PDB file of C-alpha atoms and ligand atoms in Angstrom:
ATOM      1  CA  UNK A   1       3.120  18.247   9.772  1.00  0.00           C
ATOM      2  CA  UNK A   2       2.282  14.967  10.059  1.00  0.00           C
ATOM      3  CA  UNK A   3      -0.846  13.797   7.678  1.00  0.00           C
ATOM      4  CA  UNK A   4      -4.045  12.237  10.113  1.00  0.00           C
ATOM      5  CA  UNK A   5      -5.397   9.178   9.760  1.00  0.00           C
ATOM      6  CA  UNK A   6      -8.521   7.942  10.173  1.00  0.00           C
ATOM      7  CA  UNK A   7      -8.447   3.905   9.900  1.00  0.00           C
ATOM      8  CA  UNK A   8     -11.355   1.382  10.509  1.00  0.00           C
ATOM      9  CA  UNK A   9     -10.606  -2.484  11.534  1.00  0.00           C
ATOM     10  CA  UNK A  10     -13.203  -4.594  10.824  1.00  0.00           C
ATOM     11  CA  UNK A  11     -11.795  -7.619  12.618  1.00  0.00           C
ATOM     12  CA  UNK A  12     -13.859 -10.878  11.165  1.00  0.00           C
ATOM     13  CA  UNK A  13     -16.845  -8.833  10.248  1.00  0.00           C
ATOM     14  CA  UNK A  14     -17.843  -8.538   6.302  1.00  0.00           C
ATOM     15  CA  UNK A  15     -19.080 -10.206   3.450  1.00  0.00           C
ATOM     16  CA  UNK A  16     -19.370  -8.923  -0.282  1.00  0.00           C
ATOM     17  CA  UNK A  17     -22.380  -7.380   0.375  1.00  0.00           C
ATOM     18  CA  UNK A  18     -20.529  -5.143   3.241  1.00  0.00           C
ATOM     19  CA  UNK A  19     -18.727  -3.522   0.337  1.00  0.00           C
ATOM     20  CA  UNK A  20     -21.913  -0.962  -0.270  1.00  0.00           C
ATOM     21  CA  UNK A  21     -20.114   0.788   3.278  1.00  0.00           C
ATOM     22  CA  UNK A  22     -16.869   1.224   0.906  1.00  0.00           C
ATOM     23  CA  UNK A  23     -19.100   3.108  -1.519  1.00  0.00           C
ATOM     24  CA  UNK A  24     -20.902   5.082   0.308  1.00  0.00           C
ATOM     25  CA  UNK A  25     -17.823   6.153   2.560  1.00  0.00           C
ATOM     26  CA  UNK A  26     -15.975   6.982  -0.356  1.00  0.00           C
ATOM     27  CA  UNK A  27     -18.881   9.128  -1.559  1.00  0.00           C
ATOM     28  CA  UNK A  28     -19.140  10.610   1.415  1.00  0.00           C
ATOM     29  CA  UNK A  29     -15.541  12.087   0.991  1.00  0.00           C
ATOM     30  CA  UNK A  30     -14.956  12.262  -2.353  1.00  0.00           C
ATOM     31  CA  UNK A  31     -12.044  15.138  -1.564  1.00  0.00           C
ATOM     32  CA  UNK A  32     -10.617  14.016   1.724  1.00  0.00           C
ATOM     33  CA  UNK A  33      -7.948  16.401   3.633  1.00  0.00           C
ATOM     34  CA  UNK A  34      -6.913  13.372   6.195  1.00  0.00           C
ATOM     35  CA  UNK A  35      -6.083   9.631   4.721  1.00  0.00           C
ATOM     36  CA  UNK A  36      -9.138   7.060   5.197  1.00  0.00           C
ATOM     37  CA  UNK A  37      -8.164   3.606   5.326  1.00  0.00           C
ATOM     38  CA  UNK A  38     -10.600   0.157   6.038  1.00  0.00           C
ATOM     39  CA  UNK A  39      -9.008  -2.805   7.021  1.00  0.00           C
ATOM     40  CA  UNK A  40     -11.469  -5.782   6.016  1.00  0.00           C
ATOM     41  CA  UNK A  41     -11.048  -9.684   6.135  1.00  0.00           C
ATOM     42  CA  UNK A  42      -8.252 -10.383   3.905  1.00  0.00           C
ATOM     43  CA  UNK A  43     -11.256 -12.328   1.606  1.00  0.00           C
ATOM     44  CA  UNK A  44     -12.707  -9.122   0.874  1.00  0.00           C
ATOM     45  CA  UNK A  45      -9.514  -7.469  -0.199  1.00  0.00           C
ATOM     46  CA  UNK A  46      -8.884  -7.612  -3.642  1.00  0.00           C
ATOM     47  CA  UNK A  47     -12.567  -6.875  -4.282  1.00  0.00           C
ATOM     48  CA  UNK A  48     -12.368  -3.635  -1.956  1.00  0.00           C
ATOM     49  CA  UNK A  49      -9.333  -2.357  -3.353  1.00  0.00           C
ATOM     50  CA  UNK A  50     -10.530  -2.072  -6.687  1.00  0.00           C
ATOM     51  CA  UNK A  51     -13.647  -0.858  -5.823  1.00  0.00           C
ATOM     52  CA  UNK A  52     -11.960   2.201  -3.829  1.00  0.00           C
ATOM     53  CA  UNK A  53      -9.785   3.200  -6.820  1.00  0.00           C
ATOM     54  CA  UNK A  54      -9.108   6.506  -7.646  1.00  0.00           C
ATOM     55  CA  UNK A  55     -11.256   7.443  -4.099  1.00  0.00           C
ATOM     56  CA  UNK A  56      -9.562   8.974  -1.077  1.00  0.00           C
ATOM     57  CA  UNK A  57     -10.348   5.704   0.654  1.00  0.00           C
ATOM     58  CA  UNK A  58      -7.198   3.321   1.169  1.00  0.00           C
ATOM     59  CA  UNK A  59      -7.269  -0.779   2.064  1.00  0.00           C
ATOM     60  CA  UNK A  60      -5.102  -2.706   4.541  1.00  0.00           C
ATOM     61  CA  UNK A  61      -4.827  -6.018   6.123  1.00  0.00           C
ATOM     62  CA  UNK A  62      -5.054  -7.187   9.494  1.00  0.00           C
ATOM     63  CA  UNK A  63      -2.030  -9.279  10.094  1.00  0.00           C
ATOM     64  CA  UNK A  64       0.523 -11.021   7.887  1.00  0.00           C
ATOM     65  CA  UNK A  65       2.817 -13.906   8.384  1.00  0.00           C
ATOM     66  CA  UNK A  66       6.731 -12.810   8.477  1.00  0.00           C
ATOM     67  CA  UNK A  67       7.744 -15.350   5.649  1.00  0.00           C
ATOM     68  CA  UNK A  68       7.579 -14.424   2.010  1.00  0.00           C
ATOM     69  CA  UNK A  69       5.950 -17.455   0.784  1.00  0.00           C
ATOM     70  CA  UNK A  70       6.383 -20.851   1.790  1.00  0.00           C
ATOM     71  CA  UNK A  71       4.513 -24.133   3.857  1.00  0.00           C
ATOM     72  CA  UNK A  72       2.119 -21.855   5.947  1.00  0.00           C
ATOM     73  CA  UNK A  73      -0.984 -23.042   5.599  1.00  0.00           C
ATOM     74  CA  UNK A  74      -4.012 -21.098   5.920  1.00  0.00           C
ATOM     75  CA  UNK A  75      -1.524 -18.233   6.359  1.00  0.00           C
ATOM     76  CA  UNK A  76      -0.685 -14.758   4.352  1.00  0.00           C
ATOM     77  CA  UNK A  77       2.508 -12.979   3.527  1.00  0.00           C
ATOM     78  CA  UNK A  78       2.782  -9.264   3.086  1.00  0.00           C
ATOM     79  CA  UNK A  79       3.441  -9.752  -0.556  1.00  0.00           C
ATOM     80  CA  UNK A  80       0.353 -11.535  -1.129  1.00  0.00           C
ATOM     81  CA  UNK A  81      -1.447  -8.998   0.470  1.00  0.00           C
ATOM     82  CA  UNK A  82       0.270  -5.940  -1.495  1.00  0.00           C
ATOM     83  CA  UNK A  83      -0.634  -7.887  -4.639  1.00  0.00           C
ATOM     84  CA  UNK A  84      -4.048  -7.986  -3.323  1.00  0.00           C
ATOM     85  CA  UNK A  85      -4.466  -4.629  -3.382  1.00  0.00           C
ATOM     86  CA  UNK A  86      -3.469  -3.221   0.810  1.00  0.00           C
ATOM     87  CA  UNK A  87      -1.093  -0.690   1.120  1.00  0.00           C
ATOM     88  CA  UNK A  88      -1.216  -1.081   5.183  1.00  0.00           C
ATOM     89  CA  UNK A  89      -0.864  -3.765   7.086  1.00  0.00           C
ATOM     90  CA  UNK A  90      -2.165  -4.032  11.344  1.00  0.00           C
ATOM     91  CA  UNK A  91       0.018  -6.210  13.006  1.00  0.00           C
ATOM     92  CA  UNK A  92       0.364  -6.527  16.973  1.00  0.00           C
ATOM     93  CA  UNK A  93      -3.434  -5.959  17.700  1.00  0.00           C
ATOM     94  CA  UNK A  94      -3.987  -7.400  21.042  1.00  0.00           C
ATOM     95  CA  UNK A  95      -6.302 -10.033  19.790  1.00  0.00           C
ATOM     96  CA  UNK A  96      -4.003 -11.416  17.968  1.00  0.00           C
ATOM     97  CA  UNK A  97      -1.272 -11.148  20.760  1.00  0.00           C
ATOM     98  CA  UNK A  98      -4.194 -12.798  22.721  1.00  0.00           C
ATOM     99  CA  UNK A  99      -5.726 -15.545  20.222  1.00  0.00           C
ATOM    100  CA  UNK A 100      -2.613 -16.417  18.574  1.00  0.00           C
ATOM    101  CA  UNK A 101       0.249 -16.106  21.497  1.00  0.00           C
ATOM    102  CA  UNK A 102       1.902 -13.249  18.947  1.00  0.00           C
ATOM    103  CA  UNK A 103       4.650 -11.519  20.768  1.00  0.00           C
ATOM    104  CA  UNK A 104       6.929  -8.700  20.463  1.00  0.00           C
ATOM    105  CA  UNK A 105       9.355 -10.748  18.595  1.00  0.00           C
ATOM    106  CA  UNK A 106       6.985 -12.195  15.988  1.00  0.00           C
ATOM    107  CA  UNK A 107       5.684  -8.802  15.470  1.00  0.00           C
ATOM    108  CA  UNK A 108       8.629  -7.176  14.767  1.00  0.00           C
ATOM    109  CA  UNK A 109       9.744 -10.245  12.633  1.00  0.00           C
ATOM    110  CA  UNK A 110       6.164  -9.633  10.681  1.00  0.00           C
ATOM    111  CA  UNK A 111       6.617  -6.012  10.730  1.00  0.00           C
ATOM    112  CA  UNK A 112       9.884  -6.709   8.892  1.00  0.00           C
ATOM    113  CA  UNK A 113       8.558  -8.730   6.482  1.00  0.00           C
ATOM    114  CA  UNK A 114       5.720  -5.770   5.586  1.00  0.00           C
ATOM    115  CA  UNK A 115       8.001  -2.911   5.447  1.00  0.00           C
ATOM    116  CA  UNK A 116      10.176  -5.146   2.739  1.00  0.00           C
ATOM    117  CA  UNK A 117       6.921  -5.592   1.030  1.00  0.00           C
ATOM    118  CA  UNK A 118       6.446  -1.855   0.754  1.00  0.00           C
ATOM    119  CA  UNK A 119       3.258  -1.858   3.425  1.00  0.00           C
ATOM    120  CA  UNK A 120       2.324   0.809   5.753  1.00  0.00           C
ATOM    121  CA  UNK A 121       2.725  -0.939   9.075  1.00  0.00           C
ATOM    122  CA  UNK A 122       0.236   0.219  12.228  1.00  0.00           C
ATOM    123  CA  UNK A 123       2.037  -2.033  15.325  1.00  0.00           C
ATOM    124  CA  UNK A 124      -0.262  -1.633  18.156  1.00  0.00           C
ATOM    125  CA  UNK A 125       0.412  -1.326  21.524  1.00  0.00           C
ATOM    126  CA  UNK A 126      -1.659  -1.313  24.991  1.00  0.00           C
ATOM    127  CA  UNK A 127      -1.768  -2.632  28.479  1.00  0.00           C
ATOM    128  CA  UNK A 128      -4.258  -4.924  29.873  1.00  0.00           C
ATOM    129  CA  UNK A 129      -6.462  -3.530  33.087  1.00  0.00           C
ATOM    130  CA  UNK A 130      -4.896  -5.191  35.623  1.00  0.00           C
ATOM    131  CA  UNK A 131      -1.243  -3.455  34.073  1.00  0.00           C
ATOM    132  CA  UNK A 132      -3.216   0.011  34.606  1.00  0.00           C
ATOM    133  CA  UNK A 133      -3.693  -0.482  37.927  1.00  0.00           C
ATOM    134  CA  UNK A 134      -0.723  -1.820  39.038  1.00  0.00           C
ATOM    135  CA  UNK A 135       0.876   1.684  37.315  1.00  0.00           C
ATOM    136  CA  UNK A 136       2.640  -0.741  34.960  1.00  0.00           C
ATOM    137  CA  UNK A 137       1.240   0.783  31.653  1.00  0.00           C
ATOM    138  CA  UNK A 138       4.628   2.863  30.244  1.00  0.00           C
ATOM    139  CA  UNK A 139       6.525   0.355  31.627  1.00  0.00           C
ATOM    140  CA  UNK A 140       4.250  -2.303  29.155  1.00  0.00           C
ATOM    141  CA  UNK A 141       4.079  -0.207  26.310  1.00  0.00           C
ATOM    142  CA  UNK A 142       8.166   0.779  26.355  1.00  0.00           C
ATOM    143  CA  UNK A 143       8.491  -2.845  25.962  1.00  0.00           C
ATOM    144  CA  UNK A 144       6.318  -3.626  23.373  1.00  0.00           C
ATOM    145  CA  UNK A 145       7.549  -0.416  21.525  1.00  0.00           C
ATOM    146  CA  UNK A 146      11.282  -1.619  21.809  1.00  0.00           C
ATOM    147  CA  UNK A 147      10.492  -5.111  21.050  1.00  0.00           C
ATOM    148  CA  UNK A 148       7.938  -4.963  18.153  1.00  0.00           C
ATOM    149  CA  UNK A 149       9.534  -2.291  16.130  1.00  0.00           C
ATOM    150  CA  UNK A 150      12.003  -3.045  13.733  1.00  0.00           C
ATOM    151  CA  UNK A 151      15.146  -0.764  13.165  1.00  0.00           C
ATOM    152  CA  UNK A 152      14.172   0.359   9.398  1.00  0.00           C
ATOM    153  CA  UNK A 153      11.365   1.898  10.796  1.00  0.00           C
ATOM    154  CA  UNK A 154      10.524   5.570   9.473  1.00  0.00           C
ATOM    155  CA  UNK A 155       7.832   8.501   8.951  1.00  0.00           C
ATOM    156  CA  UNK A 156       6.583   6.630   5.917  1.00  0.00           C
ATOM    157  CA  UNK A 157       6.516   2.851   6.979  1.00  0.00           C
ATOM    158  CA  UNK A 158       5.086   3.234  10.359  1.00  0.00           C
ATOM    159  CA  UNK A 159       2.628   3.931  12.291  1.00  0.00           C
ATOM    160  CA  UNK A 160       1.651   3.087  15.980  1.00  0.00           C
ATOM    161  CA  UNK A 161      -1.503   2.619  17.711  1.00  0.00           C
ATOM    162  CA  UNK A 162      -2.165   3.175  21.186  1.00  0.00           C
ATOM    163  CA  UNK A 163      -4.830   0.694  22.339  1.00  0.00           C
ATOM    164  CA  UNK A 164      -5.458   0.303  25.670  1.00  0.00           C
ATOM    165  CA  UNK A 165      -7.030  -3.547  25.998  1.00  0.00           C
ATOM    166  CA  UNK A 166      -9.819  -2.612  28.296  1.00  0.00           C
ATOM    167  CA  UNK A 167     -11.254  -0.214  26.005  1.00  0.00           C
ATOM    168  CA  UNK A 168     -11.268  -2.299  23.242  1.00  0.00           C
ATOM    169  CA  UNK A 169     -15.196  -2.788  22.231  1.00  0.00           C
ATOM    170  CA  UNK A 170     -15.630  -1.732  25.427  1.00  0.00           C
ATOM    171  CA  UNK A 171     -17.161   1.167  25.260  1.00  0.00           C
ATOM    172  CA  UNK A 172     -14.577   2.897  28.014  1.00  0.00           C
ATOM    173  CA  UNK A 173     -11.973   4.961  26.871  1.00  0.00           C
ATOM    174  CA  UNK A 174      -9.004   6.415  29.394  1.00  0.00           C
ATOM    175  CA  UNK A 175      -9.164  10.041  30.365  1.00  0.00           C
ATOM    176  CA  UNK A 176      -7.771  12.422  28.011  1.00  0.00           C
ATOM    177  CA  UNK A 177      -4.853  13.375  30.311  1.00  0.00           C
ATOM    178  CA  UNK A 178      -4.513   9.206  30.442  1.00  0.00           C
ATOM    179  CA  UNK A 179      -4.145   9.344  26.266  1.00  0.00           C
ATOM    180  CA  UNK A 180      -1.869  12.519  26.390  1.00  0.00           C
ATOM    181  CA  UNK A 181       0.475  10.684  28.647  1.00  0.00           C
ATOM    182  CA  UNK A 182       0.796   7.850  26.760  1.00  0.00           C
ATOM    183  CA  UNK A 183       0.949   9.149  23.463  1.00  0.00           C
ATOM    184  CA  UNK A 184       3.690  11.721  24.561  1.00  0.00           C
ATOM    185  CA  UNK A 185       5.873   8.728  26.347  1.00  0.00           C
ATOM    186  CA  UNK A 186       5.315   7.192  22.844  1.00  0.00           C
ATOM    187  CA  UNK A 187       6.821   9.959  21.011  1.00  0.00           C
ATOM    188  CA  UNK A 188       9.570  10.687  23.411  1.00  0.00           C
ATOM    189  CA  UNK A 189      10.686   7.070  22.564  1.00  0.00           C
ATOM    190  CA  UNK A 190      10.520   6.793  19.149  1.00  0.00           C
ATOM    191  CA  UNK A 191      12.554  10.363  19.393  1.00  0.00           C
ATOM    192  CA  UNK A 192      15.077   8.728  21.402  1.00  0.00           C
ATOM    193  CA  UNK A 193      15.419   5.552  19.531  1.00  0.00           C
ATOM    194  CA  UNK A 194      15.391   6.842  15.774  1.00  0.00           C
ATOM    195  CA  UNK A 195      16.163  10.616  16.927  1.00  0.00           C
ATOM    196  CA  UNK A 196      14.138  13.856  16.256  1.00  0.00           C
ATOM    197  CA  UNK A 197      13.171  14.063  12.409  1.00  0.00           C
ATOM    198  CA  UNK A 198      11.911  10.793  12.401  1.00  0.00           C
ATOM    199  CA  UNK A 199      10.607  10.398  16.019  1.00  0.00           C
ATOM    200  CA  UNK A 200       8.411  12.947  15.062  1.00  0.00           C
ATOM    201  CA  UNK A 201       7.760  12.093  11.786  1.00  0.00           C
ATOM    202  CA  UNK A 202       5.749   8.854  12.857  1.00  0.00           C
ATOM    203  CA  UNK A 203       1.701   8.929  13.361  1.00  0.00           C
ATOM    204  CA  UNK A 204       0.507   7.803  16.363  1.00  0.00           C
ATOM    205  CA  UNK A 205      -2.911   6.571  16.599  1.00  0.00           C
ATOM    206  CA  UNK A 206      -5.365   6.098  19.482  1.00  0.00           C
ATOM    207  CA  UNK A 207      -7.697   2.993  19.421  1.00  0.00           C
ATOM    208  CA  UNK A 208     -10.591   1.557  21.826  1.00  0.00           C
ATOM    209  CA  UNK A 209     -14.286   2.641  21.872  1.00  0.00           C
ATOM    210  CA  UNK A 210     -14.147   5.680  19.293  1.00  0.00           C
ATOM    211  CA  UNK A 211     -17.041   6.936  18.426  1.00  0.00           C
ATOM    212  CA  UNK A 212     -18.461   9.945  16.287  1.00  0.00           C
ATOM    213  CA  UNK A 213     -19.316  11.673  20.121  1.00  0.00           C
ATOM    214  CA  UNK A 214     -16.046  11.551  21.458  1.00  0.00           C
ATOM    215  CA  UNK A 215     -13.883  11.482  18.119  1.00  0.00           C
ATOM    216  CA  UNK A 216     -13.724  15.267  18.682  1.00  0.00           C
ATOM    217  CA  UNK A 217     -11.687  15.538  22.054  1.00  0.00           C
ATOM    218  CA  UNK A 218      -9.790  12.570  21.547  1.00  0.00           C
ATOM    219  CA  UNK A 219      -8.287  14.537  18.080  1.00  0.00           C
ATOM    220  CA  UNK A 220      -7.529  17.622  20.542  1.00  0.00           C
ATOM    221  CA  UNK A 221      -5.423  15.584  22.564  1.00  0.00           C
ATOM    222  CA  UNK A 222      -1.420  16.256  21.830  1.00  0.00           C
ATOM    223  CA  UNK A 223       0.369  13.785  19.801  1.00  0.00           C
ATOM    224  CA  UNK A 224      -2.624  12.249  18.658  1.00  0.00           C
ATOM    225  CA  UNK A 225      -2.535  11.985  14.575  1.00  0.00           C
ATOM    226  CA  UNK A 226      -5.601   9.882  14.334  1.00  0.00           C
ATOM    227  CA  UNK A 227      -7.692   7.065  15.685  1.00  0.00           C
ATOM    228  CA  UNK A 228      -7.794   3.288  15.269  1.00  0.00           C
ATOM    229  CA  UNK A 229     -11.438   2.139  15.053  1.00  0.00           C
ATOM    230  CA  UNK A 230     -13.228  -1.175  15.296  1.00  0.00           C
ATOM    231  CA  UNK A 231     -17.056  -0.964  15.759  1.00  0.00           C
ATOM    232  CA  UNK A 232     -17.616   2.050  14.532  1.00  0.00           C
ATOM    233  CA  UNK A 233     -15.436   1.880  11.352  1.00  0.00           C
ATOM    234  CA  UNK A 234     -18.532  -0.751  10.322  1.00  0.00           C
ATOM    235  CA  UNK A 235     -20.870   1.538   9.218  1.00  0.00           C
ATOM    236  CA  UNK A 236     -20.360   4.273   6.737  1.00  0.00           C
ATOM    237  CA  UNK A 237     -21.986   6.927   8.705  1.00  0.00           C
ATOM    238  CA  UNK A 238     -20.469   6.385  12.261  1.00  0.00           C
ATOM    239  CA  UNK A 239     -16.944   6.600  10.667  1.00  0.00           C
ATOM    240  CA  UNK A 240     -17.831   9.124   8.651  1.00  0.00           C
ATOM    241  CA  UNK A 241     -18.719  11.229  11.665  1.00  0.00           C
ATOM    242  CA  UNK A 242     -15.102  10.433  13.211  1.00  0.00           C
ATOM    243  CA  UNK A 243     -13.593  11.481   9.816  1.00  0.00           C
ATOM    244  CA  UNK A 244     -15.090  14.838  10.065  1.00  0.00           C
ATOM    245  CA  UNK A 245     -14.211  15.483  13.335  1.00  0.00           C
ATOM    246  CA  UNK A 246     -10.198  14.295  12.329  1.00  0.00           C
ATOM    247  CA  UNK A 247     -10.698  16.834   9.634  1.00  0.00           C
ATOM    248  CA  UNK A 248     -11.725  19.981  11.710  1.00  0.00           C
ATOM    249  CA  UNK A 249      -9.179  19.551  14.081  1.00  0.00           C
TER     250      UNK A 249
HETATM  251  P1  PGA B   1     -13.292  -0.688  18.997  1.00  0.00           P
HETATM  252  O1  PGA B   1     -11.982  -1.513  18.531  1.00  0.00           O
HETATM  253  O2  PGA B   1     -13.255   0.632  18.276  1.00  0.00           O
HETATM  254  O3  PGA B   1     -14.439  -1.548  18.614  1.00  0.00           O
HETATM  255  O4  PGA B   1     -13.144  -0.500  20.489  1.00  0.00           O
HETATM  256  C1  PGA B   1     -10.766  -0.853  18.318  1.00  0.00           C
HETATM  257  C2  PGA B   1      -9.732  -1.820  17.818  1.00  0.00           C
HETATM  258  O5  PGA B   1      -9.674  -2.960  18.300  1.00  0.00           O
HETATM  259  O6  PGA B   1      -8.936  -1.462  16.916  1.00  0.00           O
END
């Protein structure tokens, strides 16, 4: 049985005063049965992690360089942010691949880098709209699954995200049958590349436009383990709402 996750990105949204949403989430659900994790800006880390201690609520970061330490500047390395407090890491979220040219290579590279650092990592993966509708999207996402994912990849150290780019903040999501197919071509591959008791092992997420009304059918859907969310992951009581319905399925 693999354990659902609920986790919340809030991209480059939050200041101290956002941390009252930590508190009240983790009141909210003081004796979770799925993991809860909030990604925040990496300034608001340390201070969120040991705010949520001893809670059922978990931090991670959005991206990390691949290096250990080094002449980066204005950049992070895993380490940093695992002495920080995150125990997860998102790496490969398409605005990144978008802002920052990130490709499967550097991603894999980063997700390297994390795993050695003892982070969860969540390497997302998605196709654009015009990829849809060419019929290109397994095609897409076989690529960025081979290319992003590093070989010590296992049950414990990975997670993937299905995001397709046009629903991102978009307030469309793909048809359930669309997120079945995807997230069962995502499994078959990970069964195929790191065989059946880890394949199966891994959590797969779905991410773009979740929302407390259609959290429920999304969490029916097979293969689904739980849902990346951005906008709604901002406010304690609209994520709360998509924990619950993660819990009752
Ligand atoms: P959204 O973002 O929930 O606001 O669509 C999802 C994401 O980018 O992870």
């Amino acid at each position: 049985m693999r354990q659902k996750l609920a986790a919340g990105n809030w991209k480059m949204n939050g200041t101290k005063a956002s941390l009252a949403e930590l508190d009240a989430l983790a009141k909210a659900h003081p004796d979770p049965s799925v993991d809860i994790l909030i990604c925040p800006p990496a300034t608001l880390i340390d201070r969120a992690a040991q705010g949520v201690q001893g809670t059922g609520v978990g931090i991670g970061a959005q991206d990390c360089h691949a290096e250990t330490s080094g002449a980066h500047t204005g950049d992070l390395s895993a380490t940093m942010l695992a002495d920080a407090g995150a125990t997860h890491v998102i790496l490969g979220h398409s605005e990144r691949r978008e802002d920052h040219a990130e490709h499967n290579k550097d991603i894999r590279a980063k997700a390297r880098s994390a795993m050695d650092a003892g982070l969860v990592t969540i390497i997302c993966v998605g196709e654009s709209l015009e990829q849809r509708e060419a019929a290109n999207t397994l095609d897409i996402i076989g690529g960025q699954l081979s290319g992003s994912i590093p070989d010590q990849s296992t049950g414990e150290n990975l997670v993937v995200a299905y995001e397709p780019i046009w629903a991102i903040g978009t307030g469309k999501v793909p048809t359930l049958d669309e997120i079945g197919e995807v997230h069962d071509f995502i499994r078959s591959r990970l069964e195929h590349r790191f065989g059946e008791g880890v394949g199966r092992s891994v959590r797969l997420l779905y991410g773009g436009s979740v929302k407390p009304g259609n959290a429920a059918e999304i969490f029916a859907v097979s293969n689904v383990d739980g849902a990346l969310v951005g906008g709604a992951s901002l406010k304690a009581a609209d994520f709360s709402g998509i924990i619950d319905a993660l819990e009752a399925v």
